[in-house]
PDB file of C-alpha atoms in Angstrom:
ATOM      1  CA  MET R   1       4.115 -63.227  49.827  1.00 60.00           C
ATOM      2  CA  PRO R   2       0.827 -63.900  48.026  1.00 62.00           C
ATOM      3  CA  CYS R   3      -2.262 -62.316  49.584  1.00 65.00           C
ATOM      4  CA  PRO R   4      -4.683 -64.648  51.441  1.00 66.00           C
ATOM      5  CA  PHE R   5      -7.165 -64.390  48.578  1.00 66.00           C
ATOM      6  CA  ALA R   6      -4.672 -65.450  45.961  1.00 71.00           C
ATOM      7  CA  LYS R   7      -5.838 -68.304  43.797  1.00 77.00           C
ATOM      8  CA  LEU R   8      -2.574 -69.731  42.559  1.00 88.00           C
ATOM      9  CA  GLU R   9      -2.355 -72.122  39.652  1.00 92.00           C
ATOM     10  CA  GLU R  10       0.946 -73.516  38.506  1.00 94.00           C
ATOM     11  CA  VAL R  11       2.009 -72.285  35.073  1.00 95.00           C
ATOM     12  CA  TYR R  12       5.426 -73.904  34.867  1.00 96.00           C
ATOM     13  CA  GLN R  13       7.962 -75.360  37.218  1.00 96.00           C
ATOM     14  CA  THR R  14      11.601 -76.329  37.059  1.00 96.00           C
ATOM     15  CA  GLN R  15      13.868 -77.545  39.837  1.00 94.00           C
ATOM     16  CA  HIS R  16      15.039 -73.954  40.315  1.00 95.00           C
ATOM     17  CA  GLY R  17      11.689 -72.229  40.633  1.00 95.00           C
ATOM     18  CA  ALA R  18       8.134 -71.859  39.462  1.00 96.00           C
ATOM     19  CA  VAL R  19       5.681 -69.436  37.916  1.00 96.00           C
ATOM     20  CA  TYR R  20       2.113 -69.312  39.199  1.00 95.00           C
ATOM     21  CA  GLN R  21      -0.926 -67.490  37.943  1.00 94.00           C
ATOM     22  CA  CYS R  22      -3.299 -65.760  40.339  1.00 92.00           C
ATOM     23  CA  SER R  23      -6.668 -65.613  38.616  1.00 89.00           C
ATOM     24  CA  ASN R  24      -8.142 -63.470  41.405  1.00 89.00           C
ATOM     25  CA  GLN R  25      -5.607 -60.686  41.112  1.00 88.00           C
ATOM     26  CA  ASN R  26      -4.834 -61.307  37.415  1.00 90.00           C
ATOM     27  CA  CYS R  27      -1.116 -61.470  37.978  1.00 92.00           C
ATOM     28  CA  TYR R  28       1.796 -63.899  37.850  1.00 94.00           C
ATOM     29  CA  TRP R  29       3.940 -64.950  40.780  1.00 94.00           C
ATOM     30  CA  LEU R  30       7.560 -65.783  40.157  1.00 95.00           C
ATOM     31  CA  ASP R  31       9.041 -68.104  42.741  1.00 95.00           C
ATOM     32  CA  PHE R  32      12.778 -67.972  42.244  1.00 94.00           C
ATOM     33  CA  ALA R  33      15.870 -68.093  44.452  1.00 89.00           C
ATOM     34  CA  GLY R  34      13.802 -68.500  47.609  1.00 87.00           C
ATOM     35  CA  ASP R  35      11.476 -65.549  47.194  1.00 89.00           C
ATOM     36  CA  LYS R  36       8.147 -64.879  45.537  1.00 91.00           C
ATOM     37  CA  THR R  37       7.476 -61.796  43.405  1.00 92.00           C
ATOM     38  CA  ALA R  38       4.183 -60.680  41.855  1.00 93.00           C
ATOM     39  CA  PHE R  39       4.108 -59.244  38.335  1.00 94.00           C
ATOM     40  CA  ARG R  40       1.273 -57.693  36.395  1.00 92.00           C
ATOM     41  CA  VAL R  41       0.847 -59.392  33.006  1.00 92.00           C
ATOM     42  CA  ALA R  42       2.583 -56.641  31.017  1.00 90.00           C
ATOM     43  CA  ASP R  43       5.357 -56.374  33.614  1.00 92.00           C
ATOM     44  CA  PHE R  44       5.939 -60.108  33.519  1.00 94.00           C
ATOM     45  CA  LEU R  45       6.298 -60.088  29.729  1.00 91.00           C
ATOM     46  CA  HIS R  46       8.568 -57.060  29.922  1.00 91.00           C
ATOM     47  CA  PHE R  47      10.692 -58.723  32.600  1.00 94.00           C
ATOM     48  CA  LYS R  48      11.087 -61.778  30.380  1.00 95.00           C
ATOM     49  CA  LYS R  49      12.174 -59.612  27.459  1.00 92.00           C
ATOM     50  CA  LYS R  50      14.710 -57.916  29.711  1.00 94.00           C
ATOM     51  CA  VAL R  51      16.135 -61.251  30.847  1.00 96.00           C
ATOM     52  CA  ASP R  52      16.236 -62.484  27.228  1.00 95.00           C
ATOM     53  CA  SER R  53      18.071 -59.369  26.093  1.00 94.00           C
ATOM     54  CA  ILE R  54      21.056 -59.985  28.384  1.00 94.00           C
ATOM     55  CA  ASP R  55      24.074 -60.946  26.313  1.00 93.00           C
ATOM     56  CA  VAL R  56      25.192 -64.140  28.043  1.00 91.00           C
ATOM     57  CA  ALA R  57      28.099 -64.721  25.638  1.00 91.00           C
ATOM     58  CA  SER R  58      29.698 -61.385  26.521  1.00 90.00           C
ATOM     59  CA  LEU R  59      29.264 -62.105  30.250  1.00 89.00           C
ATOM     60  CA  ILE R  60      31.163 -65.367  29.807  1.00 89.00           C
ATOM     61  CA  ILE R  61      34.009 -63.687  27.922  1.00 90.00           C
ATOM     62  CA  ASP R  62      34.218 -60.659  30.230  1.00 87.00           C
ATOM     63  CA  SER R  63      36.739 -61.410  32.995  1.00 87.00           C
ATOM     64  CA  SER R  64      36.003 -58.285  35.051  1.00 87.00           C
ATOM     65  CA  ARG R  65      34.347 -58.753  38.452  1.00 83.00           C
ATOM     66  CA  HIS R  66      31.205 -56.799  37.608  1.00 82.00           C
ATOM     67  CA  ALA R  67      30.419 -59.343  34.894  1.00 83.00           C
ATOM     68  CA  ASP R  68      29.992 -62.059  37.540  1.00 87.00           C
ATOM     69  CA  TYR R  69      26.584 -60.719  38.523  1.00 91.00           C
ATOM     70  CA  THR R  70      23.676 -59.231  36.637  1.00 92.00           C
ATOM     71  CA  ILE R  71      21.416 -56.931  38.615  1.00 93.00           C
ATOM     72  CA  LEU R  72      17.785 -56.621  37.622  1.00 93.00           C
ATOM     73  CA  MET R  73      15.336 -54.339  39.399  1.00 93.00           C
ATOM     74  CA  PRO R  74      11.913 -54.658  37.770  1.00 92.00           C
ATOM     75  CA  PHE R  75       9.602 -51.643  37.985  1.00 89.00           C
ATOM     76  CA  ARG R  76       6.624 -51.831  40.371  1.00 89.00           C
ATOM     77  CA  SER R  77       8.408 -54.468  42.411  1.00 86.00           C
ATOM     78  CA  GLU R  78      10.560 -54.308  45.504  1.00 85.00           C
ATOM     79  CA  ARG R  79      12.591 -57.278  44.407  1.00 90.00           C
ATOM     80  CA  CYS R  80      16.157 -56.925  43.297  1.00 92.00           C
ATOM     81  CA  PHE R  81      17.568 -59.870  41.370  1.00 93.00           C
ATOM     82  CA  ALA R  82      21.320 -60.374  41.705  1.00 93.00           C
ATOM     83  CA  LEU R  83      21.948 -63.172  39.256  1.00 92.00           C
ATOM     84  CA  THR R  84      25.041 -65.232  38.643  1.00 93.00           C
ATOM     85  CA  LEU R  85      25.450 -66.673  35.165  1.00 92.00           C
ATOM     86  CA  ASN R  86      23.946 -69.942  36.408  1.00 93.00           C
ATOM     87  CA  ASP R  87      20.969 -68.147  37.959  1.00 94.00           C
ATOM     88  CA  LEU R  88      20.462 -66.229  34.754  1.00 95.00           C
ATOM     89  CA  LEU R  89      20.306 -69.394  32.659  1.00 95.00           C
ATOM     90  CA  ASN R  90      17.983 -71.052  35.172  1.00 96.00           C
ATOM     91  CA  LEU R  91      15.716 -68.006  35.228  1.00 97.00           C
ATOM     92  CA  ARG R  92      15.634 -67.922  31.444  1.00 96.00           C
ATOM     93  CA  GLU R  93      14.654 -71.573  31.287  1.00 97.00           C
ATOM     94  CA  LEU R  94      11.874 -70.972  33.793  1.00 97.00           C
ATOM     95  CA  LEU R  95      10.536 -67.870  32.039  1.00 97.00           C
ATOM     96  CA  ASP R  96      10.742 -69.503  28.598  1.00 97.00           C
ATOM     97  CA  GLY R  97       8.716 -72.448  29.836  1.00 97.00           C
ATOM     98  CA  ALA R  98       6.197 -70.192  31.557  1.00 97.00           C
ATOM     99  CA  ARG R  99       5.802 -67.998  28.480  1.00 95.00           C
ATOM    100  CA  PHE R 100       5.204 -71.067  26.351  1.00 95.00           C
ATOM    101  CA  MET R 101       2.556 -72.412  28.739  1.00 96.00           C
ATOM    102  CA  ILE R 102       0.824 -69.021  28.925  1.00 94.00           C
ATOM    103  CA  GLU R 103       0.680 -68.871  25.125  1.00 91.00           C
ATOM    104  CA  LEU R 104      -0.456 -72.507  24.938  1.00 94.00           C
ATOM    105  CA  ASN R 105      -3.255 -71.798  27.411  1.00 93.00           C
ATOM    106  CA  SER R 106      -4.306 -68.865  25.265  1.00 89.00           C
ATOM    107  CA  VAL R 107      -4.297 -70.956  22.066  1.00 89.00           C
ATOM    108  CA  ILE R 108      -6.302 -73.753  23.729  1.00 92.00           C
ATOM    109  CA  LYS R 109      -8.855 -71.248  25.061  1.00 88.00           C
ATOM    110  CA  SER R 110      -9.291 -69.673  21.657  1.00 83.00           C
ATOM    111  CA  CYS R 111      -9.617 -73.109  19.974  1.00 87.00           C
ATOM    112  CA  LEU R 112     -12.270 -74.146  22.502  1.00 86.00           C
ATOM    113  CA  LYS R 113     -14.179 -70.924  21.893  1.00 80.00           C
ATOM    114  CA  SER R 114     -14.087 -71.287  18.127  1.00 76.00           C
ATOM    115  CA  THR R 115     -15.090 -74.980  18.148  1.00 70.00           C
ATOM    116  CA  PRO R 116     -18.885 -75.368  17.998  1.00 67.00           C
ATOM    117  CA  SER R 117     -20.214 -77.385  20.935  1.00 61.00           C
ATOM    118  CA  ARG R 118     -21.561 -80.833  20.124  1.00 55.00           C
ATOM    119  CA  ALA R 119     -24.838 -81.255  21.891  1.00 47.00           C
TER     120      ALA R 119
ATOM    121  CA  MET A   1      -6.863 -71.461  33.800  1.00 86.00           C
ATOM    122  CA  LYS A   2      -7.961 -67.916  33.007  1.00 87.00           C
ATOM    123  CA  ASP A   3      -6.399 -66.468  29.840  1.00 89.00           C
ATOM    124  CA  LEU A   4      -4.642 -63.420  31.328  1.00 89.00           C
ATOM    125  CA  LEU A   5      -2.676 -62.819  28.147  1.00 84.00           C
ATOM    126  CA  ARG A   6      -5.709 -62.093  25.985  1.00 84.00           C
ATOM    127  CA  LEU A   7      -7.363 -60.117  28.783  1.00 86.00           C
ATOM    128  CA  LYS A   8      -4.384 -57.796  28.595  1.00 84.00           C
ATOM    129  CA  THR A   9      -3.865 -57.558  24.842  1.00 84.00           C
ATOM    130  CA  SER A  10      -5.522 -58.622  21.609  1.00 84.00           C
ATOM    131  CA  LEU A  11      -2.269 -58.194  19.732  1.00 90.00           C
ATOM    132  CA  ASN A  12      -0.052 -61.125  18.970  1.00 87.00           C
ATOM    133  CA  GLU A  13       3.497 -60.562  20.274  1.00 87.00           C
ATOM    134  CA  GLU A  14       5.037 -60.836  16.819  1.00 91.00           C
ATOM    135  CA  ILE A  15       2.561 -58.412  15.239  1.00 94.00           C
ATOM    136  CA  GLU A  16       3.120 -55.969  18.089  1.00 94.00           C
ATOM    137  CA  LYS A  17       6.866 -56.132  17.486  1.00 94.00           C
ATOM    138  CA  LEU A  18       6.412 -55.567  13.741  1.00 96.00           C
ATOM    139  CA  LEU A  19       4.180 -52.557  14.383  1.00 97.00           C
ATOM    140  CA  ASN A  20       6.678 -51.147  16.867  1.00 97.00           C
ATOM    141  CA  ASP A  21       9.425 -51.640  14.287  1.00 96.00           C
ATOM    142  CA  GLN A  22       7.252 -49.759  11.805  1.00 97.00           C
ATOM    143  CA  ILE A  23       6.869 -46.892  14.287  1.00 97.00           C
ATOM    144  CA  LYS A  24      10.635 -46.662  14.200  1.00 97.00           C
ATOM    145  CA  VAL A  25      10.691 -46.675  10.389  1.00 96.00           C
ATOM    146  CA  GLU A  26       8.108 -43.868  10.239  1.00 97.00           C
ATOM    147  CA  ALA A  27       9.956 -41.818  12.845  1.00 97.00           C
ATOM    148  CA  HIS A  28      13.183 -42.349  10.924  1.00 97.00           C
ATOM    149  CA  SER A  29      11.492 -41.243   7.684  1.00 96.00           C
ATOM    150  CA  SER A  30      10.146 -38.154   9.409  1.00 97.00           C
ATOM    151  CA  ALA A  31      13.620 -37.243  10.668  1.00 97.00           C
ATOM    152  CA  ILE A  32      15.239 -37.856   7.263  1.00 97.00           C
ATOM    153  CA  TYR A  33      12.660 -35.659   5.520  1.00 97.00           C
ATOM    154  CA  LEU A  34      13.318 -32.920   8.031  1.00 97.00           C
ATOM    155  CA  ALA A  35      17.035 -33.174   7.299  1.00 97.00           C
ATOM    156  CA  MET A  36      16.250 -32.999   3.565  1.00 97.00           C
ATOM    157  CA  SER A  37      14.063 -29.950   4.173  1.00 97.00           C
ATOM    158  CA  SER A  38      16.903 -28.220   5.982  1.00 97.00           C
ATOM    159  CA  TRP A  39      19.399 -29.081   3.227  1.00 97.00           C
ATOM    160  CA  CYS A  40      17.049 -27.811   0.486  1.00 97.00           C
ATOM    161  CA  ASP A  41      16.425 -24.613   2.419  1.00 97.00           C
ATOM    162  CA  ASN A  42      20.139 -24.150   2.853  1.00 96.00           C
ATOM    163  CA  GLN A  43      20.736 -24.613  -0.880  1.00 95.00           C
ATOM    164  CA  GLY A  44      18.007 -22.142  -1.822  1.00 95.00           C
ATOM    165  CA  TYR A  45      15.358 -24.647  -2.923  1.00 96.00           C
ATOM    166  CA  ASP A  46      12.464 -23.036  -1.065  1.00 96.00           C
ATOM    167  CA  PHE A  47       9.603 -25.090  -2.482  1.00 97.00           C
ATOM    168  CA  SER A  48      11.412 -28.373  -1.972  1.00 97.00           C
ATOM    169  CA  ALA A  49      12.195 -27.363   1.614  1.00 97.00           C
ATOM    170  CA  GLY A  50       8.477 -26.790   2.188  1.00 97.00           C
ATOM    171  CA  TYR A  51       7.593 -30.084   0.478  1.00 96.00           C
ATOM    172  CA  PHE A  52       9.950 -32.093   2.688  1.00 97.00           C
ATOM    173  CA  GLU A  53       8.795 -30.305   5.818  1.00 97.00           C
ATOM    174  CA  LYS A  54       5.235 -31.293   4.970  1.00 96.00           C
ATOM    175  CA  GLN A  55       6.344 -34.874   4.264  1.00 96.00           C
ATOM    176  CA  SER A  56       8.130 -34.981   7.596  1.00 97.00           C
ATOM    177  CA  GLY A  57       4.916 -33.974   9.373  1.00 97.00           C
ATOM    178  CA  GLU A  58       2.948 -36.637   7.494  1.00 96.00           C
ATOM    179  CA  GLU A  59       5.385 -39.368   8.456  1.00 96.00           C
ATOM    180  CA  ARG A  60       5.057 -38.318  12.074  1.00 97.00           C
ATOM    181  CA  LYS A  61       1.274 -38.543  11.784  1.00 97.00           C
ATOM    182  CA  HIS A  62       1.664 -42.064  10.385  1.00 96.00           C
ATOM    183  CA  MET A  63       3.870 -42.927  13.322  1.00 97.00           C
ATOM    184  CA  LEU A  64       1.294 -41.648  15.806  1.00 98.00           C
ATOM    185  CA  LYS A  65      -1.471 -43.569  14.019  1.00 97.00           C
ATOM    186  CA  LEU A  66       0.481 -46.791  14.551  1.00 97.00           C
ATOM    187  CA  PHE A  67       1.315 -45.733  18.114  1.00 97.00           C
ATOM    188  CA  LYS A  68      -2.346 -45.246  18.986  1.00 97.00           C
ATOM    189  CA  TYR A  69      -3.409 -48.510  17.347  1.00 97.00           C
ATOM    190  CA  ILE A  70      -0.934 -50.586  19.374  1.00 96.00           C
ATOM    191  CA  ASN A  71      -2.042 -48.999  22.636  1.00 95.00           C
ATOM    192  CA  ASP A  72      -5.738 -49.196  21.718  1.00 95.00           C
ATOM    193  CA  ARG A  73      -5.415 -52.949  21.203  1.00 94.00           C
ATOM    194  CA  GLY A  74      -3.792 -53.450  24.598  1.00 91.00           C
ATOM    195  CA  GLY A  75      -0.208 -53.588  23.378  1.00 92.00           C
ATOM    196  CA  LYS A  76       2.652 -51.317  24.350  1.00 91.00           C
ATOM    197  CA  ALA A  77       3.788 -48.749  21.819  1.00 95.00           C
ATOM    198  CA  ILE A  78       7.445 -47.850  22.202  1.00 95.00           C
ATOM    199  CA  SER A  79       8.760 -44.358  21.574  1.00 96.00           C
ATOM    200  CA  PRO A  80      11.598 -44.996  19.128  1.00 95.00           C
ATOM    201  CA  GLU A  81      15.244 -44.041  19.317  1.00 94.00           C
ATOM    202  CA  ILE A  82      16.318 -42.301  16.117  1.00 95.00           C
ATOM    203  CA  PHE A  83      19.891 -42.025  14.929  1.00 92.00           C
ATOM    204  CA  ASN A  84      22.003 -41.940  11.758  1.00 93.00           C
ATOM    205  CA  ILE A  85      20.189 -39.011  10.191  1.00 95.00           C
ATOM    206  CA  PRO A  86      22.323 -37.450   7.433  1.00 94.00           C
ATOM    207  CA  ALA A  87      22.916 -33.714   7.548  1.00 92.00           C
ATOM    208  CA  ASP A  88      24.356 -33.403   4.048  1.00 94.00           C
ATOM    209  CA  PHE A  89      23.347 -34.707   0.637  1.00 95.00           C
ATOM    210  CA  GLU A  90      25.236 -35.198  -2.597  1.00 93.00           C
ATOM    211  CA  SER A  91      22.970 -33.201  -4.896  1.00 94.00           C
ATOM    212  CA  PHE A  92      19.446 -31.865  -5.436  1.00 95.00           C
ATOM    213  CA  ARG A  93      18.596 -34.934  -7.483  1.00 95.00           C
ATOM    214  CA  SER A  94      20.067 -37.400  -4.975  1.00 95.00           C
ATOM    215  CA  VAL A  95      17.785 -36.007  -2.264  1.00 96.00           C
ATOM    216  CA  PHE A  96      14.744 -37.073  -4.259  1.00 96.00           C
ATOM    217  CA  GLU A  97      16.290 -40.393  -5.215  1.00 96.00           C
ATOM    218  CA  GLN A  98      16.798 -41.103  -1.530  1.00 95.00           C
ATOM    219  CA  ALA A  99      13.230 -40.001  -0.780  1.00 95.00           C
ATOM    220  CA  LEU A 100      11.879 -42.490  -3.336  1.00 96.00           C
ATOM    221  CA  GLU A 101      14.072 -45.263  -1.956  1.00 96.00           C
ATOM    222  CA  GLN A 102      12.767 -44.479   1.536  1.00 95.00           C
ATOM    223  CA  GLU A 103       9.154 -44.708   0.354  1.00 95.00           C
ATOM    224  CA  MET A 104       9.822 -47.990  -1.420  1.00 96.00           C
ATOM    225  CA  TYR A 105      11.349 -49.355   1.769  1.00 96.00           C
ATOM    226  CA  VAL A 106       8.287 -48.265   3.764  1.00 96.00           C
ATOM    227  CA  THR A 107       5.999 -50.021   1.251  1.00 96.00           C
ATOM    228  CA  GLN A 108       8.063 -53.174   1.554  1.00 96.00           C
ATOM    229  CA  GLN A 109       7.772 -53.063   5.345  1.00 96.00           C
ATOM    230  CA  PHE A 110       3.987 -52.709   5.179  1.00 97.00           C
ATOM    231  CA  ASN A 111       3.839 -55.612   2.737  1.00 97.00           C
ATOM    232  CA  ASN A 112       5.748 -57.705   5.283  1.00 96.00           C
ATOM    233  CA  ILE A 113       3.289 -56.711   8.011  1.00 96.00           C
ATOM    234  CA  ALA A 114       0.352 -57.622   5.755  1.00 96.00           C
ATOM    235  CA  ASP A 115       1.986 -60.978   5.050  1.00 96.00           C
ATOM    236  CA  GLN A 116       2.442 -61.665   8.775  1.00 95.00           C
ATOM    237  CA  CYS A 117      -1.155 -60.595   9.475  1.00 95.00           C
ATOM    238  CA  PHE A 118      -2.338 -63.291   7.082  1.00 93.00           C
ATOM    239  CA  LYS A 119      -0.029 -65.880   8.588  1.00 93.00           C
ATOM    240  CA  GLN A 120      -1.242 -65.043  12.116  1.00 90.00           C
ATOM    241  CA  LYS A 121      -4.839 -64.589  10.924  1.00 90.00           C
ATOM    242  CA  ASP A 122      -4.904 -61.125  12.449  1.00 92.00           C
ATOM    243  CA  PHE A 123      -7.410 -59.583  10.067  1.00 95.00           C
ATOM    244  CA  VAL A 124      -8.135 -56.647  12.349  1.00 96.00           C
ATOM    245  CA  THR A 125      -4.552 -55.415  11.990  1.00 96.00           C
ATOM    246  CA  PHE A 126      -4.650 -56.264   8.293  1.00 96.00           C
ATOM    247  CA  GLN A 127      -7.701 -54.045   7.935  1.00 96.00           C
ATOM    248  CA  PHE A 128      -5.883 -51.312   9.855  1.00 97.00           C
ATOM    249  CA  ILE A 129      -2.804 -51.314   7.615  1.00 96.00           C
ATOM    250  CA  GLN A 130      -4.882 -51.168   4.422  1.00 96.00           C
ATOM    251  CA  TRP A 131      -4.913 -47.401   4.856  1.00 96.00           C
ATOM    252  CA  PHE A 132      -1.104 -47.285   4.899  1.00 96.00           C
ATOM    253  CA  LEU A 133      -0.820 -49.525   1.830  1.00 96.00           C
ATOM    254  CA  GLN A 134      -3.192 -47.211  -0.020  1.00 95.00           C
ATOM    255  CA  GLU A 135      -1.203 -44.192   1.157  1.00 94.00           C
ATOM    256  CA  GLN A 136       2.017 -45.712  -0.188  1.00 95.00           C
ATOM    257  CA  ILE A 137       0.653 -45.636  -3.756  1.00 95.00           C
ATOM    258  CA  GLU A 138       0.490 -41.849  -3.518  1.00 94.00           C
ATOM    259  CA  GLU A 139       3.826 -41.485  -1.729  1.00 94.00           C
ATOM    260  CA  GLU A 140       5.711 -43.526  -4.324  1.00 95.00           C
ATOM    261  CA  TYR A 141       3.881 -41.906  -7.247  1.00 95.00           C
ATOM    262  CA  VAL A 142       4.736 -38.358  -6.131  1.00 95.00           C
ATOM    263  CA  ALA A 143       8.383 -39.205  -5.374  1.00 94.00           C
ATOM    264  CA  ARG A 144       8.770 -40.910  -8.764  1.00 95.00           C
ATOM    265  CA  ARG A 145       7.063 -38.081 -10.669  1.00 95.00           C
ATOM    266  CA  ILE A 146       9.331 -35.487  -9.063  1.00 95.00           C
ATOM    267  CA  LEU A 147      12.379 -37.522 -10.009  1.00 94.00           C
ATOM    268  CA  GLU A 148      11.152 -37.718 -13.591  1.00 94.00           C
ATOM    269  CA  MET A 149      11.062 -33.909 -13.724  1.00 93.00           C
ATOM    270  CA  PHE A 150      14.847 -33.924 -13.527  1.00 94.00           C
ATOM    271  CA  ASP A 151      14.889 -35.667 -16.923  1.00 93.00           C
ATOM    272  CA  VAL A 152      11.915 -33.843 -18.436  1.00 94.00           C
ATOM    273  CA  ILE A 153      13.024 -30.322 -17.470  1.00 94.00           C
ATOM    274  CA  GLY A 154      16.760 -30.960 -17.236  1.00 93.00           C
ATOM    275  CA  GLU A 155      19.131 -29.548 -14.633  1.00 90.00           C
ATOM    276  CA  GLU A 156      21.096 -27.183 -16.865  1.00 90.00           C
ATOM    277  CA  GLY A 157      20.737 -23.414 -16.692  1.00 92.00           C
ATOM    278  CA  THR A 158      17.666 -22.509 -14.665  1.00 93.00           C
ATOM    279  CA  GLY A 159      16.513 -26.148 -14.712  1.00 94.00           C
ATOM    280  CA  ARG A 160      16.864 -26.780 -10.987  1.00 94.00           C
ATOM    281  CA  TRP A 161      15.070 -23.511 -10.195  1.00 95.00           C
ATOM    282  CA  GLU A 162      12.248 -24.641 -12.525  1.00 95.00           C
ATOM    283  CA  ILE A 163      12.084 -28.099 -10.945  1.00 95.00           C
ATOM    284  CA  ASP A 164      11.951 -26.604  -7.458  1.00 95.00           C
ATOM    285  CA  LYS A 165       9.092 -24.320  -8.514  1.00 95.00           C
ATOM    286  CA  HIS A 166       7.058 -27.257  -9.833  1.00 94.00           C
ATOM    287  CA  ILE A 167       7.475 -29.530  -6.810  1.00 94.00           C
ATOM    288  CA  PRO A 168       4.387 -28.365  -4.831  1.00 92.00           C
ATOM    289  CA  LYS A 169       2.241 -28.911  -7.946  1.00 92.00           C
ATOM    290  CA  VAL A 170       2.930 -32.646  -8.151  1.00 91.00           C
ATOM    291  CA  SER A 171      -0.116 -34.456  -6.853  1.00 89.00           C
ATOM    292  CA  TYR A 172      -1.774 -37.827  -7.108  1.00 89.00           C
ATOM    293  CA  SER A 173      -5.319 -38.703  -7.964  1.00 85.00           C
ATOM    294  CA  ALA A 174      -6.572 -42.282  -7.936  1.00 78.00           C
ATOM    295  CA  GLU A 175      -9.497 -41.320 -10.190  1.00 79.00           C
TER     296      GLU A 175
END
């Protein structure tokens, strides 16, 4: 759970979860499948890459039982994600949206900095 | 909302990926040159073996230069996985033909990075890779000059022995 000093701002939300930014701790919180997990910035980006690299097509084709679930255990986190194919697609959608909003925020900030103020 | 992304890294994700890909290319070049060095040594081409060993070390230095840059800018340099390194080569000449092709490929990759730097307006990285682009002039020149020796000296008789002896003398000067 977030610490009492956490200053959470919503980055992106879907009906399956949400990503928040804590500007006090400089980290992201992933709220997914009923639990919240904190990620450092680099870890969050790495986690997204890991989720993106899963070959969904081969999971669909594979009829063996182990292909029903994908297990992800991110470093520096006590969370273990056991994802069904549905969960995986929902998580991807959430992380894609969050990544886009993070990048958009960055672009807006840099545009505001480079635009001379009109007194 | 605070910009956590830029607090962490000044490198654009795409540029970071390109630089990491280039680390892999340099590491691959280093490994290929080492394989060439071993082959030349095995065939009795002592000077060529030494030349390729030196080249292998230089490619590794290039790799580490890229490695340090990525980390210095807040990105994450990835130690590359290297495979498909040949252990045998067709002929003395083909070794140098392959070396030139490798250098031309490296130049092409750096040109792509420079192109992306312009597109992303990342002039800091562009400035950084200038050194590599400059270096590639020398690398290609030396590889091409060596290859030309096969025609100038000829491979018949003691030709290959003569070529091998001249390899350390090939150098480049921009002046």
